[in-house]
Tab-separated table of C-alpha atoms and ligand atoms in Angstrom:
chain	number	residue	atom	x	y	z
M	21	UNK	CA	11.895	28.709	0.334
M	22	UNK	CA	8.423	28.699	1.471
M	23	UNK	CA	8.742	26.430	4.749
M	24	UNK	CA	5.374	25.667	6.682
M	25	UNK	CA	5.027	24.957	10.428
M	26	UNK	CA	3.094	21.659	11.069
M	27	UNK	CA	2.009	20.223	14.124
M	28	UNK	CA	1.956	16.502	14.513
M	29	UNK	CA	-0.074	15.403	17.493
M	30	UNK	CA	0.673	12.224	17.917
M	31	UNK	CA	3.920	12.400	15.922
M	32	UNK	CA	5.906	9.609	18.014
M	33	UNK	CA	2.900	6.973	17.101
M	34	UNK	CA	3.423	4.615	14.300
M	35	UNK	CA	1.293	6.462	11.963
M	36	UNK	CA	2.716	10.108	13.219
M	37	UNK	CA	6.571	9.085	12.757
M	38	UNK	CA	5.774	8.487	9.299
M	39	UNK	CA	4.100	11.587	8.343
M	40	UNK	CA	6.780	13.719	10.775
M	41	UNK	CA	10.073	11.810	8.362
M	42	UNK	CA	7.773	12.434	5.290
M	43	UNK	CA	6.898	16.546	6.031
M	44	UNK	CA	10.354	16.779	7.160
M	45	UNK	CA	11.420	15.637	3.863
M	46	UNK	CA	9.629	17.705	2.265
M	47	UNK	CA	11.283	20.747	3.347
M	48	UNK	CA	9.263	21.856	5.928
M	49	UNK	CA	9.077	22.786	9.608
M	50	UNK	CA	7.762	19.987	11.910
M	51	UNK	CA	7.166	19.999	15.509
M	52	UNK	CA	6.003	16.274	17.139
M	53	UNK	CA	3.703	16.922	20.144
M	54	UNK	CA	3.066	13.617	22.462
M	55	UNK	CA	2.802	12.117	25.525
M	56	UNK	CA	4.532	8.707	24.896
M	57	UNK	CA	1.318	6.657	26.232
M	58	UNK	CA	1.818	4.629	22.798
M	59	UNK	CA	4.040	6.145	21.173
M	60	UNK	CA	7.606	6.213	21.902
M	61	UNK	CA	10.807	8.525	20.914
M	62	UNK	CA	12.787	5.639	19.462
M	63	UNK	CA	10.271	6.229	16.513
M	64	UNK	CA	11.432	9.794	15.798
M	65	UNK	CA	14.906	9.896	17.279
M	66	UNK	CA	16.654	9.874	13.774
M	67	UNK	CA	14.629	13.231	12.836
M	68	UNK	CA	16.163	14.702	15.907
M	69	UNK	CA	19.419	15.670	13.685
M	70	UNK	CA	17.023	17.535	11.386
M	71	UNK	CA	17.382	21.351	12.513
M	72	UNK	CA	13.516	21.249	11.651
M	73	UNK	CA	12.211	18.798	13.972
M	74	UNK	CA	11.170	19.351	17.515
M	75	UNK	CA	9.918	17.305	20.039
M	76	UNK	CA	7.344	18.303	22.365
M	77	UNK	CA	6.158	16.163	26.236
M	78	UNK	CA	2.732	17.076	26.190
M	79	UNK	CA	-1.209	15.956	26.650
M	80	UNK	CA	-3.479	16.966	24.049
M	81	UNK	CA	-6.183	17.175	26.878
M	82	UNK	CA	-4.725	20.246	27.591
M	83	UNK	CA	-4.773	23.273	25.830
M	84	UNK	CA	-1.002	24.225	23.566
M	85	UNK	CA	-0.295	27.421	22.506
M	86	UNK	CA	2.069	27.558	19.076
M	87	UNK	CA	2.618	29.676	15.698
M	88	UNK	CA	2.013	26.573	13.291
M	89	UNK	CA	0.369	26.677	9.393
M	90	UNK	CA	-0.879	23.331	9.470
M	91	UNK	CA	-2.077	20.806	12.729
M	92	UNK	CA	-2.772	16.998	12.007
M	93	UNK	CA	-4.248	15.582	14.722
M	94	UNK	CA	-3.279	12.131	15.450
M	95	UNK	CA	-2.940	11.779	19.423
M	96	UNK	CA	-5.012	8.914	20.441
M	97	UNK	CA	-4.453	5.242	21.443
M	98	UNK	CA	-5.340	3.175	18.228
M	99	UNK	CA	-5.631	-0.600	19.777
M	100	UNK	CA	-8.007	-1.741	21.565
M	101	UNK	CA	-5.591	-2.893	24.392
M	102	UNK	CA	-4.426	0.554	24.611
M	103	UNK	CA	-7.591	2.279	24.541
M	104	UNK	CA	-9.216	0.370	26.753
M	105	UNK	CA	-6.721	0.319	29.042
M	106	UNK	CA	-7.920	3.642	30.492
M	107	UNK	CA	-11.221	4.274	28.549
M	108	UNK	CA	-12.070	7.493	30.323
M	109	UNK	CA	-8.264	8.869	28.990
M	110	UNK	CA	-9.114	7.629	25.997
M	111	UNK	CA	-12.461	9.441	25.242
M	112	UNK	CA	-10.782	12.654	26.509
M	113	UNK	CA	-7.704	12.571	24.119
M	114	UNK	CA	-10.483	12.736	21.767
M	115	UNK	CA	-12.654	15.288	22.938
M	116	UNK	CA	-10.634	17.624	24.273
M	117	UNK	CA	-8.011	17.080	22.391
M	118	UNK	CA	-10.103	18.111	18.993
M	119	UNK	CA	-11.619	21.195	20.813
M	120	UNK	CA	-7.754	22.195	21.755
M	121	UNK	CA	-6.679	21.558	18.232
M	122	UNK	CA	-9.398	23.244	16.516
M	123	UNK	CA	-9.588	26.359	19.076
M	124	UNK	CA	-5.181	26.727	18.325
M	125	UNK	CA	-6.788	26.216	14.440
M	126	UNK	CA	-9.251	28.956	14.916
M	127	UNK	CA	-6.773	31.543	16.353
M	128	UNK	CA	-4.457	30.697	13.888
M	129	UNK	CA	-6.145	30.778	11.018
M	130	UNK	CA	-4.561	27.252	10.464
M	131	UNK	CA	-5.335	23.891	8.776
M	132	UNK	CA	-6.619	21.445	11.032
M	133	UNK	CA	-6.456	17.835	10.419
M	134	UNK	CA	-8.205	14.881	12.168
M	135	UNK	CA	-6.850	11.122	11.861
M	136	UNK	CA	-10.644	9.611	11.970
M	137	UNK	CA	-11.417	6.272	11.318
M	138	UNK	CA	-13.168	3.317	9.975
M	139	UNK	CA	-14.585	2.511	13.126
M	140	UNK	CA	-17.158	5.385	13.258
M	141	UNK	CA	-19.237	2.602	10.739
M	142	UNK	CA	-19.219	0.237	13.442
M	143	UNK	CA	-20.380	-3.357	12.718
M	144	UNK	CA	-22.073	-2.064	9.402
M	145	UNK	CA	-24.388	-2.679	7.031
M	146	UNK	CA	-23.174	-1.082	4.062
M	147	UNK	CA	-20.717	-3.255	2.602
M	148	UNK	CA	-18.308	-1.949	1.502
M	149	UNK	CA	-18.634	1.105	3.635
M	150	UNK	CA	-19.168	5.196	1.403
M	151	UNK	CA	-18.339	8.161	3.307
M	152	UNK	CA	-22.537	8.707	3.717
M	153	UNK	CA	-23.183	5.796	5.281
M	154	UNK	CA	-23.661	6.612	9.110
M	155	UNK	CA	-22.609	3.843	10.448
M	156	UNK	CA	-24.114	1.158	13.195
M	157	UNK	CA	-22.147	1.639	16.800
M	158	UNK	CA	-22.589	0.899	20.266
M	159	UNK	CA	-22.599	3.216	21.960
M	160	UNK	CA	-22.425	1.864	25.613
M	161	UNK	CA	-19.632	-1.218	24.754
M	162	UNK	CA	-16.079	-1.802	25.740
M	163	UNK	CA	-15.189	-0.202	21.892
M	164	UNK	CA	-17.308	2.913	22.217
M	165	UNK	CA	-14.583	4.901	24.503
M	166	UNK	CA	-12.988	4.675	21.024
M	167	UNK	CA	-15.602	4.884	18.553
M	168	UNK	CA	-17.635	7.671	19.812
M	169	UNK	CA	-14.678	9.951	21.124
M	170	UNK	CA	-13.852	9.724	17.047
M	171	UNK	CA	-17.137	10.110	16.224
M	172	UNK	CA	-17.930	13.257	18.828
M	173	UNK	CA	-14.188	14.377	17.291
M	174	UNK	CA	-15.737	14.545	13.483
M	175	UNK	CA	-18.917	16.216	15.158
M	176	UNK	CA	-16.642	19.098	16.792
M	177	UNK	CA	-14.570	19.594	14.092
M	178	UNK	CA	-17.955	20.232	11.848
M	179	UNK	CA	-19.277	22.455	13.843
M	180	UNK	CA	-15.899	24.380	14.439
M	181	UNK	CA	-16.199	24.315	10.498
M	182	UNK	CA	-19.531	25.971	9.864
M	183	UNK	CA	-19.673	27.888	13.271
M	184	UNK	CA	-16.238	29.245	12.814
M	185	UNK	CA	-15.255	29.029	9.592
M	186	UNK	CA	-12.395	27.142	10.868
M	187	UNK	CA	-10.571	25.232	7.746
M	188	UNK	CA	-11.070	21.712	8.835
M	189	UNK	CA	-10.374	18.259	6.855
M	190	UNK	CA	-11.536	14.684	8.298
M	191	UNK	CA	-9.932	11.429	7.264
M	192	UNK	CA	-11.151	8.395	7.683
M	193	UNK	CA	-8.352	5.908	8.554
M	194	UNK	CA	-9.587	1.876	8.010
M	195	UNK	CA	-6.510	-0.488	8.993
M	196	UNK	CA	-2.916	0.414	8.596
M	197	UNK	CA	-0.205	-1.289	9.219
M	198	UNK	CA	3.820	-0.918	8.866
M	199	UNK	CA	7.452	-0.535	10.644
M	200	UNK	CA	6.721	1.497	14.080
M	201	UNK	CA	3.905	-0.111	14.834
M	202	UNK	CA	3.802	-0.615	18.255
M	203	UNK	CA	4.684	-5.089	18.943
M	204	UNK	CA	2.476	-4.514	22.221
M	205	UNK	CA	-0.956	-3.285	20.693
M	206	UNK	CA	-2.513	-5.893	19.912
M	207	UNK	CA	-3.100	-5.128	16.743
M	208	UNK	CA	-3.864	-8.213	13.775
M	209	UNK	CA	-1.279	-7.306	11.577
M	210	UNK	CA	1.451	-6.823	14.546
M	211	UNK	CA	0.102	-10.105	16.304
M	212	UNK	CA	0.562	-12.646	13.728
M	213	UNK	CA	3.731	-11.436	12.822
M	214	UNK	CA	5.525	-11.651	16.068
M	215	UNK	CA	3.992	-14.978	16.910
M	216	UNK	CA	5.234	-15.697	13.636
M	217	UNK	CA	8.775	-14.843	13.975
M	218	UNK	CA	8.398	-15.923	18.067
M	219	UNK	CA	7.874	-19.340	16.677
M	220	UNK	CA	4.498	-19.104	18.962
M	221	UNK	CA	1.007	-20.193	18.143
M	222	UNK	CA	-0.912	-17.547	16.129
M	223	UNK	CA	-4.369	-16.648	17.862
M	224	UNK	CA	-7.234	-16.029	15.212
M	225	UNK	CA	-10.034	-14.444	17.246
M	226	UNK	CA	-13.387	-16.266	16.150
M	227	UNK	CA	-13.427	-18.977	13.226
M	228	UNK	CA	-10.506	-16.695	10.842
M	229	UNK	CA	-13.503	-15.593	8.192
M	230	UNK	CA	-13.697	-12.261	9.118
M	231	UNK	CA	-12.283	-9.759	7.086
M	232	UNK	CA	-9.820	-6.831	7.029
M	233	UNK	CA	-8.451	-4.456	4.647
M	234	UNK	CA	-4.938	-3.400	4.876
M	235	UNK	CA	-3.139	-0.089	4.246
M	236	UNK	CA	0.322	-0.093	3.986
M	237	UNK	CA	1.458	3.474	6.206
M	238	UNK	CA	2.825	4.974	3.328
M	239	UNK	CA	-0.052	5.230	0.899
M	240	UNK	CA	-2.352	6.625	4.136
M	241	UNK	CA	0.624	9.041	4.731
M	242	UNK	CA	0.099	10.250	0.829
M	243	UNK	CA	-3.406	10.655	1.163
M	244	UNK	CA	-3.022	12.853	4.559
M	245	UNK	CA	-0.480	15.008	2.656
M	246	UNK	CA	-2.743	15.067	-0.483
M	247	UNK	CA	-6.053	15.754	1.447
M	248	UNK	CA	-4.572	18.946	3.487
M	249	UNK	CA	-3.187	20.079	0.499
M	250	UNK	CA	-7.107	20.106	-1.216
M	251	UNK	CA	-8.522	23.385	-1.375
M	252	UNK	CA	-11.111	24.686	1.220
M	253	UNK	CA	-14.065	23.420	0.024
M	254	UNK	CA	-13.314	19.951	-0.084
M	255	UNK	CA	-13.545	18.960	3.552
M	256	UNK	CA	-14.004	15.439	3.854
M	257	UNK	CA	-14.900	13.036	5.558
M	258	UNK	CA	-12.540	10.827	2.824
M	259	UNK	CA	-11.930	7.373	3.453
M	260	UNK	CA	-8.421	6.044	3.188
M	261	UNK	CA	-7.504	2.377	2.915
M	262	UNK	CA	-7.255	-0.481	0.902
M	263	UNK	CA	-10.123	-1.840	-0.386
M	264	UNK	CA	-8.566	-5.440	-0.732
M	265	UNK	CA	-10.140	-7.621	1.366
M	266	UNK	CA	-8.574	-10.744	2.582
M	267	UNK	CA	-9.707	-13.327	5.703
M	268	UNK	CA	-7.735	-13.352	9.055
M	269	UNK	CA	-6.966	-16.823	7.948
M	270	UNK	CA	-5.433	-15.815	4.555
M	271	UNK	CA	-3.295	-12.975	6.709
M	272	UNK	CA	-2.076	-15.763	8.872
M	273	UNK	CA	-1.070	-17.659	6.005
M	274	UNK	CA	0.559	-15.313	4.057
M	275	UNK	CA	2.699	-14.481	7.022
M	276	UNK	CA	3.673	-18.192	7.667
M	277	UNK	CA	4.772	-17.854	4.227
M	278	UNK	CA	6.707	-14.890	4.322
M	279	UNK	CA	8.443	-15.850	7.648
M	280	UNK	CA	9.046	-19.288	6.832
M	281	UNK	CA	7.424	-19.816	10.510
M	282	UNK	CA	6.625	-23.114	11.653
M	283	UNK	CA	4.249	-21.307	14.084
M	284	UNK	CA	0.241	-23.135	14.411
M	285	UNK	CA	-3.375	-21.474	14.045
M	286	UNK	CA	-5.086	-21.611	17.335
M	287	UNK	CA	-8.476	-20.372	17.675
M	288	UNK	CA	-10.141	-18.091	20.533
M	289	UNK	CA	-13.574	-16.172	21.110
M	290	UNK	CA	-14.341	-13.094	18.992
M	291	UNK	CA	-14.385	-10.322	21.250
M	292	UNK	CA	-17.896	-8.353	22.096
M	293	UNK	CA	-18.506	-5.553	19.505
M	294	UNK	CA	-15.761	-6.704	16.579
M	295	UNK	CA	-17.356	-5.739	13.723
M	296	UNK	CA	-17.544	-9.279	10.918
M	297	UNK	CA	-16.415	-6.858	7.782
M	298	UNK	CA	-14.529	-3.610	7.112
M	299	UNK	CA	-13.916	-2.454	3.447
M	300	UNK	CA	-13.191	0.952	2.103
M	301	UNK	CA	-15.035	2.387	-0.494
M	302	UNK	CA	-12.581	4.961	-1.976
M	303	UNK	CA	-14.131	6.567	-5.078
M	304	UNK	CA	-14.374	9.923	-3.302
M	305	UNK	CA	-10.564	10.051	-2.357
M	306	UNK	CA	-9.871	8.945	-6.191
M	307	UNK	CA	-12.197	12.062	-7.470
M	308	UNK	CA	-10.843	14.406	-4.630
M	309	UNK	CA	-7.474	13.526	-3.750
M	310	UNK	CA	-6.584	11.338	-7.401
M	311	UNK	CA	-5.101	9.017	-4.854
M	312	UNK	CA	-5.328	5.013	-4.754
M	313	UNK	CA	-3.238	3.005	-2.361
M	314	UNK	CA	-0.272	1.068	-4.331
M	315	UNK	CA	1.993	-1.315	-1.838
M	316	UNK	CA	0.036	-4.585	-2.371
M	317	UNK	CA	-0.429	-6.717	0.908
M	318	UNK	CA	2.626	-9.073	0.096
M	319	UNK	CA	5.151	-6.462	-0.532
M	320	UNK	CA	3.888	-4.132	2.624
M	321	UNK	CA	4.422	-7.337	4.872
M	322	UNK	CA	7.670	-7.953	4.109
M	323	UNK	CA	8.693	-4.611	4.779
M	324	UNK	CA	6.828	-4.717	8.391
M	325	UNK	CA	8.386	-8.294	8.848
M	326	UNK	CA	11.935	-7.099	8.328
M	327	UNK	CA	11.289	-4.202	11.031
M	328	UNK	CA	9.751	-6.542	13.467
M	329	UNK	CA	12.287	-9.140	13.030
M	330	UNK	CA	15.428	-6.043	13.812
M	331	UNK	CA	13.472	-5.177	16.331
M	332	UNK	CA	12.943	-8.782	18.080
M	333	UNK	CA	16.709	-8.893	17.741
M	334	UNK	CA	17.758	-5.567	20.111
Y	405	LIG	N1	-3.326	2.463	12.707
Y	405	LIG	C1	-4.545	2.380	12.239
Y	405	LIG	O1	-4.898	1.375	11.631
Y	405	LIG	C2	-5.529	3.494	12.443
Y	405	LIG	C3	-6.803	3.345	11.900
Y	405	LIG	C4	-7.723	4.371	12.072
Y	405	LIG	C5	-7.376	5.538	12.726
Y	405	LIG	N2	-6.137	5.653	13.234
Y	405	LIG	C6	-5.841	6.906	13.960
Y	405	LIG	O2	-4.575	7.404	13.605
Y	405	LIG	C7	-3.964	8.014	14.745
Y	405	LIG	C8	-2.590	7.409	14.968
Y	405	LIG	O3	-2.730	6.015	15.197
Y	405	LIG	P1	-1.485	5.030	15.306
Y	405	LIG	O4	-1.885	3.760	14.678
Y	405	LIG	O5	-0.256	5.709	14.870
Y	405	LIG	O6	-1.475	4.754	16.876
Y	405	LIG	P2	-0.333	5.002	17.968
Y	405	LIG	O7	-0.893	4.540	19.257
Y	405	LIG	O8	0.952	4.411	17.505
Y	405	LIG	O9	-0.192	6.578	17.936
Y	405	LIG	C9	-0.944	7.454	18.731
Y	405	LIG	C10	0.015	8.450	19.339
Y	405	LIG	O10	-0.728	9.378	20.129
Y	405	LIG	C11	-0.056	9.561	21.383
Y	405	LIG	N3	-1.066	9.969	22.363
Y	405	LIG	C12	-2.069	9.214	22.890
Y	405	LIG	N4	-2.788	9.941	23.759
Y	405	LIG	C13	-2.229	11.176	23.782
Y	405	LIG	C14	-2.510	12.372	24.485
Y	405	LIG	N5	-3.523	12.427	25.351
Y	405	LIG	N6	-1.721	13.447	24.260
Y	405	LIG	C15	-0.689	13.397	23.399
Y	405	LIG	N7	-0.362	12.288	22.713
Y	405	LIG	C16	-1.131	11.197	22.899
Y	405	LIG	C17	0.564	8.217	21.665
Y	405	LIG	O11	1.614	8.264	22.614
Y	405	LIG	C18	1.031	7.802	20.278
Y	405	LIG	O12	2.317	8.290	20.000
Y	405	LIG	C19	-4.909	7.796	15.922
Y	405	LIG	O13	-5.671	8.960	16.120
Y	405	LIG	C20	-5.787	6.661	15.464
Y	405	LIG	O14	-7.052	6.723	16.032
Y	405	LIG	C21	-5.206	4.665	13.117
């Protein structure tokens, strides 16, 4: 059997345990790289019996040396609590951490693979939001650590591309959500559902009209595994997400539902730079990758409730 050698940076994250179970499963070779800022081994410890899987201490700021086929590049802090925790880290992991990937890529001859995201379009105003739409960010705000490391990231990994011929592919990640998700980050989906099944007030973050799309982890993980496998001249960037579009207050109420919470809607200050809309527009990953997310929003949540609630539990 024909077993490749991935690299997961990343790999203990909620998004990177996923894809590490789901490469592992599919017969091949996987080793997690990660510093546990976010992440944590309790995500990956059940791979740990697979002969395949190895788990790697280390910062992607620094330079790694390894025989791999394929890197995706995950390692970065994903919430904005997280990332703006130490925003200086954060715009490093980035940085450096893309020019380290892509300079192991280049010696390797390897696939490289960066976990972009949505939030290169900023606040836009394209609605909903193609890959050639630039995107309207700030670049000196309490997001940009964030926004422009990713967006430098997609720059580098270009340029690695048509300097180098290095064999680069850039996904563009809007909201995902699902078990492993860290309960600490922050994050809406993770939020509402602990309040929830806290019994606490949920906090909606301006008047609730805003909206989000959701991805449910395993249709982003599909699309990952779909867009490496593309052929070399389809690059990217390809958006991956779901383009349905609900308010924070329907997610709120949807959750009530599904938890049976008795839990109230209290209302704070949006936050400077949180951007009114977010939508996908996925034609180009249906053309390129013949992919289309398929959990709907109900049956993703109760999946992500039942982790949350084991975990509340331990
Ligand atoms: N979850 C989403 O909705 C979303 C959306 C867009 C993009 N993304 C991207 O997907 C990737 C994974 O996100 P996630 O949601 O799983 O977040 P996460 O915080 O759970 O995972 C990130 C992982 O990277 C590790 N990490 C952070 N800095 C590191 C460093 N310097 N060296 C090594 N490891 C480091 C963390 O410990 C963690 O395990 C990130 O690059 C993120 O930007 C996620």
């Amino acid at each position: 059997m024909n077993r490749k050698k991935i690299l997961v940076t990343g790999g203990a994250g909620f998004i990177g345990s996923h894809l590490c179970e789901r490469l592992l499963k599919e017969g091949n070779e996987v080793l997690c790289l990660d510093n546990y800022f976010t992440g944590s081994k309790e995500n990956v410890i059940h791979l740990l019996e697979n002969p395949y899987f190895e788990l790697i201490r280390h910062d992607v700021v620094h330079p790694f040396h390894v025989d791999v086929d394929e890197i995706y590049n995950l390692a970065c802090p994903a919430s904005p609590v997280h990332y703006q925790y130490n925003a200086i880290k954060t715009i490093k992991t980035s940085v450096m951490g893309a020019i380290n990937m892509l300079g192991l890529a280049k010696r390797l001859k390897a696939k490289v693979l960066q976990a972009s995201t949505s939030e290169v379009y900023g606040d836009p105003h394209v609605h909903p939001q193609p890959e050639s739409y630039w995107g309207n960010v700030n670049p000196i705000g309490i997001r940009s650590c964030y926004d422009e490391g990713k967006r430098c990231a997609e720059t580098l990994f270009m340029d690695y591309h048509r300097q180098n011929g290095v064999k680069i592919k850039i996904v563009r990640i809007f909201n995902t959500y699902g078990p492993n998700m860290n309960p600490a980050d922050g994050r809406v989906v993770s939020n509402f559902i602990v309040q929830a099944l806290k019994g606490e007030d949920i906090t909606i973050y301006g008047d609730g009209t805003q909206t989000r799309s959701f991805q449910y982890v395993d249709d982003l993980v599909e699309a990952m595994i779909r867009m490496m496998g593309t052929g070399d001249s389809f690059i990217g960037p390809v958006n991956t997400g779901n383009p349905g579009e609900f308010t924070m207050l329907e997610l709120a109420n949807l959750i009530l539902e599904l938890t049976g919470s008795k839990s109230k809607l209290v209302f704070r200050p949006l936050p400077s730079d949180d951007p009114k809309q977010r939508r996908p527009d996925i034609s180009l990953a249906k053309e390129k990758l013949g992919w289309e997310p398929k959990v709907p929003l109900r049956e993703g949540l109760i999946k992500t409730i039942a982790y949350f609630d084991d975990k509340l539990k331990q």
